[in-house]
């Protein structure tokens, strides 16, 4: 549909709400989809010579696709426009960064000076899923720099039928600004946990671009394939214990500050496997042999022991441990 004047924004948002509701999205989901469409449509009327909003159901996986295409002059720096705080004046959210947060996948094609095409999807997720057997056990321990009230580290754990996502996030520096950056990345993961690791790093980078940035490592577990895929940017250490113990390679950079693509690798996961992630608030020169005495303990106990023995007082510190659940 054509969107060139403010009066046409409501026509686009009404159509988005009707389609989203017909596809099975709940009231809150519909409100968030409408807010994303509002941002896209407002951008067309305020910063371009007008354009179109196209709405349709997605192919394959159930969801809604929203496409915005303007007739120029286009967006010179789309990544900047997708930054929270870079606002389309007069809109309801905080600019195109809202679209990045609320929609599950986002692609853009800048054709400046002829225009910009933005395509995003929101997936329909099952509500109140039936209980499932948790095939993994997780535990974490964290503390702030010099035990200050604000912790610049955080962790993320989400498990579902047949899969799980876990990770450690470290906001640059210490104090409230580091905490804000880490929590910004964590919120993005919480809303987009079922996306690919590459997409999670890209989206989190956009979400964190108005902060000082983070370093982050993630692990995605697949029960059917008996694998764990790892990805990282920055100095979060990831170790896989069991079988051939190994450290997972990292790529230097900062998520939110033009970070490179993450290093993604897939590894076998066995009933004996243990995954350990920790921020640089722990000493890196340690051997698993030193902790064999807690190897059969619950993951939370292992994490606390590592934090107690290896943690530095002059940095935020976080440890996350995962293992196969005991029968």
mmCIF file of C-alpha atoms in Angstrom:
data_model
loop_
_atom_site.group_PDB
_atom_site.id
_atom_site.type_symbol
_atom_site.label_atom_id
_atom_site.label_comp_id
_atom_site.label_asym_id
_atom_site.label_seq_id
_atom_site.Cartn_x
_atom_site.Cartn_y
_atom_site.Cartn_z
ATOM 1 C CA UNK A 1 0.000 0.000 0.000
ATOM 2 C CA UNK A 2 1.119 3.552 -0.704
ATOM 3 C CA UNK A 3 2.410 5.609 2.243
ATOM 4 C CA UNK A 4 3.355 9.184 1.402
ATOM 5 C CA UNK A 5 1.286 11.280 3.841
ATOM 6 C CA UNK A 6 0.759 11.065 7.615
ATOM 7 C CA UNK A 7 -2.893 10.119 7.145
ATOM 8 C CA UNK A 8 -1.793 6.942 5.355
ATOM 9 C CA UNK A 9 0.228 5.689 8.342
ATOM 10 C CA UNK A 10 -2.932 4.596 10.173
ATOM 11 C CA UNK A 11 -4.117 2.687 7.122
ATOM 12 C CA UNK A 12 -0.877 0.710 7.171
ATOM 13 C CA UNK A 13 -0.971 0.053 10.915
ATOM 14 C CA UNK A 14 -4.643 -0.993 10.840
ATOM 15 C CA UNK A 15 -3.880 -3.446 8.049
ATOM 16 C CA UNK A 16 -0.909 -4.795 10.019
ATOM 17 C CA UNK A 17 -3.046 -5.344 13.119
ATOM 18 C CA UNK A 18 -5.761 -7.142 11.144
ATOM 19 C CA UNK A 19 -3.279 -9.437 9.403
ATOM 20 C CA UNK A 20 -1.333 -10.172 12.587
ATOM 21 C CA UNK A 21 -4.505 -11.032 14.494
ATOM 22 C CA UNK A 22 -5.727 -13.264 11.676
ATOM 23 C CA UNK A 23 -2.423 -15.167 11.793
ATOM 24 C CA UNK A 24 -2.872 -15.913 15.498
ATOM 25 C CA UNK A 25 -0.717 -13.246 17.168
ATOM 26 C CA UNK A 26 -1.874 -12.188 20.628
ATOM 27 C CA UNK A 27 -2.812 -8.668 21.648
ATOM 28 C CA UNK A 28 0.662 -7.672 22.887
ATOM 29 C CA UNK A 29 2.336 -9.161 19.818
ATOM 30 C CA UNK A 30 -0.055 -7.227 17.594
ATOM 31 C CA UNK A 31 0.737 -3.998 19.453
ATOM 32 C CA UNK A 32 4.474 -4.547 18.937
ATOM 33 C CA UNK A 33 4.046 -5.353 15.240
ATOM 34 C CA UNK A 34 1.951 -2.204 14.847
ATOM 35 C CA UNK A 35 4.673 -0.141 16.559
ATOM 36 C CA UNK A 36 7.292 -1.512 14.138
ATOM 37 C CA UNK A 37 5.056 -0.703 11.160
ATOM 38 C CA UNK A 38 4.462 2.780 12.602
ATOM 39 C CA UNK A 39 8.207 3.422 12.648
ATOM 40 C CA UNK A 40 8.651 2.210 9.077
ATOM 41 C CA UNK A 41 5.667 4.165 7.786
ATOM 42 C CA UNK A 42 6.660 7.328 9.674
ATOM 43 C CA UNK A 43 10.109 7.111 8.147
ATOM 44 C CA UNK A 44 8.517 7.039 4.685
ATOM 45 C CA UNK A 45 6.484 10.189 5.307
ATOM 46 C CA UNK A 46 9.093 12.266 7.141
ATOM 47 C CA UNK A 47 12.395 11.385 5.506
ATOM 48 C CA UNK A 48 11.654 10.185 1.979
ATOM 49 C CA UNK A 49 9.538 11.016 -1.028
ATOM 50 C CA UNK A 50 7.090 8.360 0.070
ATOM 51 C CA UNK A 51 6.969 4.675 -0.695
ATOM 52 C CA UNK A 52 5.114 1.467 0.017
ATOM 53 C CA UNK A 53 4.433 -0.844 2.949
ATOM 54 C CA UNK A 54 3.777 -4.454 1.963
ATOM 55 C CA UNK A 55 2.348 -6.955 4.461
ATOM 56 C CA UNK A 56 2.007 -10.710 4.027
ATOM 57 C CA UNK A 57 2.137 -13.994 5.843
ATOM 58 C CA UNK A 58 5.556 -15.629 5.746
ATOM 59 C CA UNK A 59 6.261 -18.781 3.793
ATOM 60 C CA UNK A 60 7.132 -21.927 5.726
ATOM 61 C CA UNK A 61 7.374 -20.898 9.359
ATOM 62 C CA UNK A 62 4.238 -19.100 10.575
ATOM 63 C CA UNK A 63 4.641 -15.370 10.927
ATOM 64 C CA UNK A 64 4.218 -11.952 9.338
ATOM 65 C CA UNK A 65 6.530 -10.156 6.922
ATOM 66 C CA UNK A 66 6.655 -6.381 6.639
ATOM 67 C CA UNK A 67 8.457 -4.714 3.750
ATOM 68 C CA UNK A 68 9.129 -0.988 3.429
ATOM 69 C CA UNK A 69 10.475 0.499 0.210
ATOM 70 C CA UNK A 70 10.920 4.213 -0.353
ATOM 71 C CA UNK A 71 11.509 6.258 -3.476
ATOM 72 C CA UNK A 72 14.547 8.089 -2.155
ATOM 73 C CA UNK A 73 16.685 9.788 -1.266
ATOM 74 C CA UNK A 74 17.415 6.641 0.731
ATOM 75 C CA UNK A 75 19.213 6.202 4.043
ATOM 76 C CA UNK A 76 22.910 6.976 3.801
ATOM 77 C CA UNK A 77 23.802 4.960 6.902
ATOM 78 C CA UNK A 78 21.181 2.324 7.635
ATOM 79 C CA UNK A 79 23.090 0.891 10.594
ATOM 80 C CA UNK A 80 23.088 4.323 12.242
ATOM 81 C CA UNK A 81 19.362 4.667 11.578
ATOM 82 C CA UNK A 82 18.823 1.291 13.278
ATOM 83 C CA UNK A 83 20.525 2.550 16.432
ATOM 84 C CA UNK A 84 18.285 3.178 19.442
ATOM 85 C CA UNK A 85 18.198 6.884 20.074
ATOM 86 C CA UNK A 86 18.475 7.758 16.371
ATOM 87 C CA UNK A 87 14.837 8.794 16.233
ATOM 88 C CA UNK A 88 12.496 9.459 13.361
ATOM 89 C CA UNK A 89 11.110 12.686 14.765
ATOM 90 C CA UNK A 90 7.534 12.468 15.945
ATOM 91 C CA UNK A 91 7.338 8.660 15.917
ATOM 92 C CA UNK A 92 6.058 6.573 18.814
ATOM 93 C CA UNK A 93 9.197 4.529 19.411
ATOM 94 C CA UNK A 94 12.858 5.361 19.222
ATOM 95 C CA UNK A 95 13.428 5.218 15.476
ATOM 96 C CA UNK A 96 14.257 2.222 13.343
ATOM 97 C CA UNK A 97 16.044 0.654 16.316
ATOM 98 C CA UNK A 98 12.537 -0.228 17.499
ATOM 99 C CA UNK A 99 12.095 -2.366 14.399
ATOM 100 C CA UNK A 100 15.330 -4.209 15.160
ATOM 101 C CA UNK A 101 14.153 -4.984 18.711
ATOM 102 C CA UNK A 102 10.557 -5.921 17.976
ATOM 103 C CA UNK A 103 10.884 -7.920 14.766
ATOM 104 C CA UNK A 104 12.697 -11.244 14.850
ATOM 105 C CA UNK A 105 14.623 -10.912 11.589
ATOM 106 C CA UNK A 106 15.622 -7.789 9.692
ATOM 107 C CA UNK A 107 17.350 -7.199 6.380
ATOM 108 C CA UNK A 108 17.879 -3.940 4.538
ATOM 109 C CA UNK A 109 19.070 -2.904 1.114
ATOM 110 C CA UNK A 110 20.287 0.662 0.836
ATOM 111 C CA UNK A 111 19.952 1.986 -2.696
ATOM 112 C CA UNK A 112 20.864 5.610 -1.977
ATOM 113 C CA UNK A 113 20.133 7.949 -3.657
ATOM 114 C CA UNK A 114 17.310 5.928 -5.240
ATOM 115 C CA UNK A 115 15.831 4.492 -2.040
ATOM 116 C CA UNK A 116 15.987 1.915 0.729
ATOM 117 C CA UNK A 117 14.244 -1.434 1.080
ATOM 118 C CA UNK A 118 13.734 -2.907 4.556
ATOM 119 C CA UNK A 119 12.337 -6.425 5.047
ATOM 120 C CA UNK A 120 11.521 -7.829 8.479
ATOM 121 C CA UNK A 121 9.672 -10.804 9.925
ATOM 122 C CA UNK A 122 8.042 -11.623 13.233
ATOM 123 C CA UNK A 123 7.501 -15.307 13.968
ATOM 124 C CA UNK A 124 4.469 -16.812 15.658
ATOM 125 C CA UNK A 125 5.678 -18.608 18.778
ATOM 126 C CA UNK A 126 3.683 -21.171 20.714
ATOM 127 C CA UNK A 127 2.219 -19.826 23.954
ATOM 128 C CA UNK A 128 2.047 -21.836 27.161
ATOM 129 C CA UNK A 129 3.988 -24.726 25.683
ATOM 130 C CA UNK A 130 3.439 -28.099 27.315
ATOM 131 C CA UNK A 131 5.997 -29.135 29.954
ATOM 132 C CA UNK A 132 9.082 -30.920 28.632
ATOM 133 C CA UNK A 133 11.914 -32.934 30.090
ATOM 134 C CA UNK A 134 14.925 -30.670 30.632
ATOM 135 C CA UNK A 135 17.775 -32.569 29.046
ATOM 136 C CA UNK A 136 20.406 -30.041 30.131
ATOM 137 C CA UNK A 137 21.354 -28.609 33.514
ATOM 138 C CA UNK A 138 22.689 -25.060 33.793
ATOM 139 C CA UNK A 139 24.284 -23.103 36.595
ATOM 140 C CA UNK A 140 25.893 -19.666 36.843
ATOM 141 C CA UNK A 141 27.696 -17.479 39.347
ATOM 142 C CA UNK A 142 28.404 -13.769 38.981
ATOM 143 C CA UNK A 143 29.601 -10.807 41.018
ATOM 144 C CA UNK A 144 30.370 -7.163 40.380
ATOM 145 C CA UNK A 145 33.703 -5.344 40.350
ATOM 146 C CA UNK A 146 34.821 -4.774 43.954
ATOM 147 C CA UNK A 147 31.274 -5.864 44.889
ATOM 148 C CA UNK A 148 29.768 -2.616 43.618
ATOM 149 C CA UNK A 149 25.972 -2.510 43.127
ATOM 150 C CA UNK A 150 26.150 -2.480 39.325
ATOM 151 C CA UNK A 151 27.415 -5.607 37.596
ATOM 152 C CA UNK A 152 28.688 -5.083 34.040
ATOM 153 C CA UNK A 153 28.499 -8.841 33.407
ATOM 154 C CA UNK A 154 25.406 -10.936 32.871
ATOM 155 C CA UNK A 155 24.442 -14.357 31.551
ATOM 156 C CA UNK A 156 21.600 -15.810 29.513
ATOM 157 C CA UNK A 157 19.954 -19.245 29.720
ATOM 158 C CA UNK A 158 16.898 -20.432 27.769
ATOM 159 C CA UNK A 159 15.899 -24.066 27.278
ATOM 160 C CA UNK A 160 13.033 -25.524 25.271
ATOM 161 C CA UNK A 161 11.985 -28.862 23.801
ATOM 162 C CA UNK A 162 15.052 -30.225 22.009
ATOM 163 C CA UNK A 163 17.160 -27.080 22.228
ATOM 164 C CA UNK A 164 18.758 -24.441 24.399
ATOM 165 C CA UNK A 165 20.680 -21.178 24.172
ATOM 166 C CA UNK A 166 23.128 -19.971 26.800
ATOM 167 C CA UNK A 167 25.778 -17.286 26.951
ATOM 168 C CA UNK A 168 27.917 -14.844 28.889
ATOM 169 C CA UNK A 169 27.913 -11.095 28.192
ATOM 170 C CA UNK A 170 30.445 -8.546 29.459
ATOM 171 C CA UNK A 171 29.761 -4.831 29.076
ATOM 172 C CA UNK A 172 32.902 -2.802 28.472
ATOM 173 C CA UNK A 173 34.342 -1.299 31.629
ATOM 174 C CA UNK A 174 32.537 -1.284 34.968
ATOM 175 C CA UNK A 175 29.594 0.353 36.674
ATOM 176 C CA UNK A 176 26.188 1.503 35.375
ATOM 177 C CA UNK A 177 27.223 2.079 31.755
ATOM 178 C CA UNK A 178 28.730 -1.388 31.463
ATOM 179 C CA UNK A 179 25.608 -2.835 33.085
ATOM 180 C CA UNK A 180 23.371 -0.948 30.651
ATOM 181 C CA UNK A 181 25.254 -2.359 27.669
ATOM 182 C CA UNK A 182 25.183 -5.932 28.995
ATOM 183 C CA UNK A 183 21.475 -5.787 29.830
ATOM 184 C CA UNK A 184 20.707 -4.319 26.405
ATOM 185 C CA UNK A 185 22.290 -7.362 24.751
ATOM 186 C CA UNK A 186 20.552 -9.724 27.163
ATOM 187 C CA UNK A 187 17.125 -8.247 26.387
ATOM 188 C CA UNK A 188 17.780 -8.722 22.696
ATOM 189 C CA UNK A 189 18.654 -12.388 23.243
ATOM 190 C CA UNK A 190 15.522 -12.883 25.304
ATOM 191 C CA UNK A 191 13.329 -11.620 22.458
ATOM 192 C CA UNK A 192 15.215 -13.397 19.653
ATOM 193 C CA UNK A 193 16.572 -16.577 21.263
ATOM 194 C CA UNK A 194 15.426 -18.895 18.467
ATOM 195 C CA UNK A 195 17.323 -17.077 15.706
ATOM 196 C CA UNK A 196 20.643 -18.205 14.239
ATOM 197 C CA UNK A 197 23.827 -17.346 16.139
ATOM 198 C CA UNK A 198 24.924 -15.044 13.315
ATOM 199 C CA UNK A 199 21.618 -13.147 13.464
ATOM 200 C CA UNK A 200 21.794 -12.883 17.243
ATOM 201 C CA UNK A 201 25.203 -11.220 17.109
ATOM 202 C CA UNK A 202 24.159 -8.900 14.304
ATOM 203 C CA UNK A 203 20.915 -7.871 16.022
ATOM 204 C CA UNK A 204 22.555 -7.482 19.420
ATOM 205 C CA UNK A 205 25.207 -5.308 17.793
ATOM 206 C CA UNK A 206 22.532 -2.999 16.438
ATOM 207 C CA UNK A 207 20.749 -2.931 19.791
ATOM 208 C CA UNK A 208 23.998 -2.111 21.634
ATOM 209 C CA UNK A 209 25.303 0.490 19.207
ATOM 210 C CA UNK A 210 24.038 3.336 21.411
ATOM 211 C CA UNK A 211 25.947 1.854 24.370
ATOM 212 C CA UNK A 212 29.664 1.331 25.046
ATOM 213 C CA UNK A 213 29.303 -2.206 23.619
ATOM 214 C CA UNK A 214 29.831 -5.734 24.915
ATOM 215 C CA UNK A 215 31.844 -8.869 24.345
ATOM 216 C CA UNK A 216 29.740 -12.003 24.168
ATOM 217 C CA UNK A 217 29.869 -15.766 23.735
ATOM 218 C CA UNK A 218 26.854 -17.967 22.975
ATOM 219 C CA UNK A 219 26.217 -21.701 22.788
ATOM 220 C CA UNK A 220 23.233 -23.285 21.014
ATOM 221 C CA UNK A 221 22.450 -26.889 21.946
ATOM 222 C CA UNK A 222 20.649 -29.355 19.666
ATOM 223 C CA UNK A 223 19.359 -32.517 21.359
ATOM 224 C CA UNK A 224 18.396 -34.366 18.173
ATOM 225 C CA UNK A 225 21.813 -33.873 16.544
ATOM 226 C CA UNK A 226 23.801 -34.221 19.810
ATOM 227 C CA UNK A 227 25.727 -31.032 19.038
ATOM 228 C CA UNK A 228 26.534 -27.650 20.504
ATOM 229 C CA UNK A 229 27.320 -24.681 18.253
ATOM 230 C CA UNK A 230 29.437 -21.919 19.767
ATOM 231 C CA UNK A 231 30.006 -18.339 18.656
ATOM 232 C CA UNK A 232 31.910 -15.452 20.183
ATOM 233 C CA UNK A 233 33.186 -11.941 19.720
ATOM 234 C CA UNK A 234 35.656 -10.694 22.300
ATOM 235 C CA UNK A 235 37.431 -12.224 25.240
ATOM 236 C CA UNK A 236 34.802 -14.518 26.763
ATOM 237 C CA UNK A 237 36.499 -17.881 27.287
ATOM 238 C CA UNK A 238 34.594 -21.036 26.327
ATOM 239 C CA UNK A 239 35.825 -24.521 27.182
ATOM 240 C CA UNK A 240 34.348 -27.899 26.296
ATOM 241 C CA UNK A 241 35.231 -30.604 28.799
ATOM 242 C CA UNK A 242 34.821 -34.312 28.087
ATOM 243 C CA UNK A 243 36.411 -36.415 25.390
ATOM 244 C CA UNK A 244 39.022 -34.182 23.808
ATOM 245 C CA UNK A 245 38.972 -31.115 26.092
ATOM 246 C CA UNK A 246 39.357 -27.952 24.051
ATOM 247 C CA UNK A 247 39.141 -24.194 24.161
ATOM 248 C CA UNK A 248 36.805 -22.604 21.631
ATOM 249 C CA UNK A 249 38.534 -19.981 19.440
ATOM 250 C CA UNK A 250 37.454 -16.360 19.798
ATOM 251 C CA UNK A 251 37.432 -13.364 17.491
ATOM 252 C CA UNK A 252 38.520 -10.025 18.872
ATOM 253 C CA UNK A 253 36.073 -7.181 18.672
ATOM 254 C CA UNK A 254 33.214 -5.419 20.459
ATOM 255 C CA UNK A 255 29.556 -6.155 19.773
ATOM 256 C CA UNK A 256 27.923 -2.789 19.114
ATOM 257 C CA UNK A 257 31.076 -1.141 17.754
ATOM 258 C CA UNK A 258 31.444 -2.519 14.213
ATOM 259 C CA UNK A 259 32.331 -6.001 15.447
ATOM 260 C CA UNK A 260 33.416 -8.644 12.941
ATOM 261 C CA UNK A 261 31.209 -11.634 12.261
ATOM 262 C CA UNK A 262 31.461 -14.145 15.114
ATOM 263 C CA UNK A 263 33.461 -17.347 14.964
ATOM 264 C CA UNK A 264 30.824 -20.105 14.728
ATOM 265 C CA UNK A 265 31.799 -23.735 15.228
ATOM 266 C CA UNK A 266 29.857 -26.945 15.841
ATOM 267 C CA UNK A 267 31.026 -29.576 18.306
ATOM 268 C CA UNK A 268 29.745 -33.002 19.382
ATOM 269 C CA UNK A 269 27.827 -33.097 22.662
ATOM 270 C CA UNK A 270 27.836 -36.281 24.725
ATOM 271 C CA UNK A 271 26.363 -37.272 28.109
ATOM 272 C CA UNK A 272 29.833 -36.627 29.582
ATOM 273 C CA UNK A 273 30.278 -33.159 28.081
ATOM 274 C CA UNK A 274 30.572 -30.041 30.216
ATOM 275 C CA UNK A 275 30.589 -26.523 28.785
ATOM 276 C CA UNK A 276 32.198 -23.714 30.770
ATOM 277 C CA UNK A 277 32.051 -20.039 29.797
ATOM 278 C CA UNK A 278 33.523 -17.186 31.768
ATOM 279 C CA UNK A 279 34.300 -13.502 31.389
ATOM 280 C CA UNK A 280 37.777 -12.040 31.739
ATOM 281 C CA UNK A 281 37.024 -11.404 35.382
ATOM 282 C CA UNK A 282 38.451 -14.889 35.913
ATOM 283 C CA UNK A 283 42.046 -15.934 35.399
ATOM 284 C CA UNK A 284 42.470 -17.669 32.051
ATOM 285 C CA UNK A 285 45.438 -19.825 33.001
ATOM 286 C CA UNK A 286 43.734 -22.730 34.744
ATOM 287 C CA UNK A 287 43.399 -26.450 34.168
ATOM 288 C CA UNK A 288 40.274 -28.564 34.556
ATOM 289 C CA UNK A 289 42.345 -31.087 36.502
ATOM 290 C CA UNK A 290 42.343 -28.592 39.372
ATOM 291 C CA UNK A 291 38.563 -28.941 39.641
ATOM 292 C CA UNK A 292 38.037 -32.665 39.063
ATOM 293 C CA UNK A 293 36.811 -32.934 42.649
ATOM 294 C CA UNK A 294 33.639 -30.998 41.729
ATOM 295 C CA UNK A 295 33.178 -32.587 38.292
ATOM 296 C CA UNK A 296 30.119 -34.585 39.389
ATOM 297 C CA UNK A 297 28.533 -31.658 41.254
ATOM 298 C CA UNK A 298 25.595 -29.604 40.030
ATOM 299 C CA UNK A 299 26.518 -26.923 37.462
ATOM 300 C CA UNK A 300 25.793 -24.125 39.927
ATOM 301 C CA UNK A 301 28.278 -25.554 42.419
ATOM 302 C CA UNK A 302 30.939 -25.904 39.706
ATOM 303 C CA UNK A 303 30.340 -22.296 38.617
ATOM 304 C CA UNK A 304 30.616 -20.976 42.171
ATOM 305 C CA UNK A 305 33.824 -22.927 42.803
ATOM 306 C CA UNK A 306 35.424 -21.549 39.639
ATOM 307 C CA UNK A 307 34.358 -18.009 40.547
ATOM 308 C CA UNK A 308 35.678 -18.336 44.089
ATOM 309 C CA UNK A 309 39.042 -19.790 43.095
ATOM 310 C CA UNK A 310 39.715 -17.874 39.869
ATOM 311 C CA UNK A 311 37.805 -14.590 40.169
ATOM 312 C CA UNK A 312 39.616 -11.248 40.142
ATOM 313 C CA UNK A 313 38.602 -8.608 42.662
ATOM 314 C CA UNK A 314 39.284 -5.768 40.186
ATOM 315 C CA UNK A 315 36.770 -6.836 37.520
ATOM 316 C CA UNK A 316 33.193 -8.001 37.081
ATOM 317 C CA UNK A 317 33.225 -11.796 36.888
ATOM 318 C CA UNK A 318 30.750 -14.388 35.598
ATOM 319 C CA UNK A 319 30.856 -18.152 35.069
ATOM 320 C CA UNK A 320 28.255 -20.300 33.283
ATOM 321 C CA UNK A 321 28.294 -24.107 33.304
ATOM 322 C CA UNK A 322 26.164 -26.558 31.287
ATOM 323 C CA UNK A 323 26.028 -30.351 31.342
ATOM 324 C CA UNK A 324 23.659 -33.129 30.345
ATOM 325 C CA UNK A 325 20.963 -33.632 32.974
ATOM 326 C CA UNK A 326 21.341 -36.676 35.145
ATOM 327 C CA UNK A 327 18.620 -39.323 34.691
#
